[in-house]
Amino acid sequence: MSSALISSLTDLLGHDRILTESATVESNSRTCIPYRQLPEVLVYPTSAEQVQGIVRLAKQHQVPIWYVSTGKNWGYGEKTACYPGGITLILERMNRIWEVNETLGYAVIEPGVTYQQLNDYLKSHHPSLWADCSGSTATASVIGNALDKGRGLTPYADHFGCLCGMDVVLPDGQLLETGGGPSGNNHAKHTYKWGVGPYLDGLFAQSNLGIVVKAGVWLMPAPERFEWAAFEYTTSDDRIGPFIDDLRQLVFSGALRSRPHLANDFAMMCIVSQYPFDLLDGARRLSEDAMARWRQQHGVARWTFGCGLYGTPAEVRDQKRRLGRVLRRYGRLQFLGMAIEDNWLGRLTRTVAPLVNRAMGKSESFMEALIPGINLFRGIPTDHFARQVYFKSHAQKPLGDIDPARDHCGFLWTGPVIPFTSEHVLRGLALAKDIFARYEFDFFVEVIIESPRAILMLIGVFYDRHDEADGARARAWYEETRQEFLAAGYPPYRTTTMSMPDSQAHNPVGDAFLGTLKQAVDPHNLLAPGRYGIGAPPPAD
């Protein structure tokens, strides 16, 4: 990279917003996945105008820009590009909350605004509104997660679906306002998604056609009543199929309004325990017997999920009745939402529930996850569950300052989209389990309810970030899993940086169409080339 470009970027941003020293670039570009490319420079703009300036300078000097919000998409690629060198643009210092409209239920924010920041602001200034959050980390970007089609847990769990109206820096440095109305004077920009003509917002999700520097996000009115249910599947495995179909009907009927994650035993044990290396007995993964012994130490069921209940007191009573009538056929159901209330009933629940659960063999760490788990369904972010990714790579999970990329944790996610029927879900589970067995990884899966029509099957592996062979095994597992699910007709809902360049290859016509769009708006292919398969990444030097 030329000294002239570095000098111009420094003039534009100031010395404290540009990193060029190799050790600093390395420490700020770490990743959890078994793939990594280092940029030549990291830049931290604080305004849309500075982003426009960076884009124009990159165009002038023909240098590619990879851009992220806060880079906290742990297990998918973090800040690493799919090519070496160039500029990595990090938007975390653009963290202004421009507006909250309490009447219409939306906020206008920049991409550096985190779940924690937005939640704190709403609690202080607009407590009648909730913001959905992911279960990953409180310091993730609200906009960044939405643009990568991340998911939450409340009825507003569709994060991209809750974006409405954007300001976007285009590859030529112009600022585009979406929303289909007059620029600077569109009162419906953040209330009506579709605008007039083609819907533009979708062009900037999982793409490289523009950098979103501001967006509206819809907020959830706080319900009159909130409750929470914890379910554990305790019946025989041969009833999983009917259970899946009944669960779908609960979502369709509105009895289940939140979007829970149905976690298998290994996924739950990541949260409540450290990895039991002593149970491996020379193997690379736990046997069924070892898994059963480990599970029983903490009182964890084969499948577990929590869910929120929302509405008037009468509506919540009805949801509890309908959930109880169906779910108790398959296992244990508890209603514990009152545990968060600061009244006599809440205090009683917080006293009695742990006693009951301890009597049923639940460990202390299992109970520690209760309140953070309940709060997620109220849109209150937490780092409690991000701690799970340390459970195999570190002797203890950290209590705070969570940053698994910085701390050399190795893990990797993929998430096929599967129709919400027992036939498809069981087929997906069997396919995943077979690949896990071949590569000798412990079987981690969460069945995430996306809608009444589809689930996201989040599957992942934990590997040794310091062991090159173990990283190669994780990459091989990932590639086979990705290809096998594509061949079965189940595409991923998002992908990692290392597989992005060919992520459109399975759809040649779509690939060519996106390439035509990219050539039209970014003829020099400088804005995140190769991101989600759009425009080829530059060759390595």
Coordinates of C-alpha atoms in Angstrom, one line a residue, residues 264 283-288 428-444 459-461 473 476-478 480-481 484-485:
N264 CA -29.2 -30.7 22.1
A283 CA -10.9 -40.8 21.6
R284 CA -11.3 -37.5 19.9
R285 CA -15.0 -37.1 20.9
L286 CA -17.2 -38.3 23.7
S287 CA -18.9 -41.7 23.4
E288 CA -22.6 -42.0 23.9
G428 CA -31.1 -32.8 8.5
L429 CA -30.3 -34.0 12.0
A430 CA -29.3 -37.5 10.6
L431 CA -27.2 -35.9 7.9
A432 CA -25.4 -33.6 10.3
K433 CA -24.8 -36.3 12.9
D434 CA -23.3 -38.6 10.3
I435 CA -20.8 -36.0 9.2
F436 CA -19.9 -35.2 12.8
A437 CA -19.1 -38.9 13.4
R438 CA -16.9 -39.2 10.3
Y439 CA -14.8 -36.2 11.4
E440 CA -14.9 -37.2 15.1
F441 CA -16.3 -34.0 16.5
D442 CA -18.9 -33.8 19.3
F443 CA -22.3 -33.2 17.9
F444 CA -23.4 -29.6 18.6
I459 CA -24.3 -26.7 13.9
G460 CA -20.7 -26.1 14.9
V461 CA -17.4 -27.6 16.0
R473 CA -10.0 -31.2 10.3
A476 CA -12.8 -30.3 6.1
W477 CA -15.8 -30.9 8.4
Y478 CA -17.2 -27.5 7.4
E480 CA -18.3 -31.4 3.6
T481 CA -21.2 -30.2 5.8
E484 CA -23.8 -32.1 1.7
F485 CA -26.6 -29.8 2.9

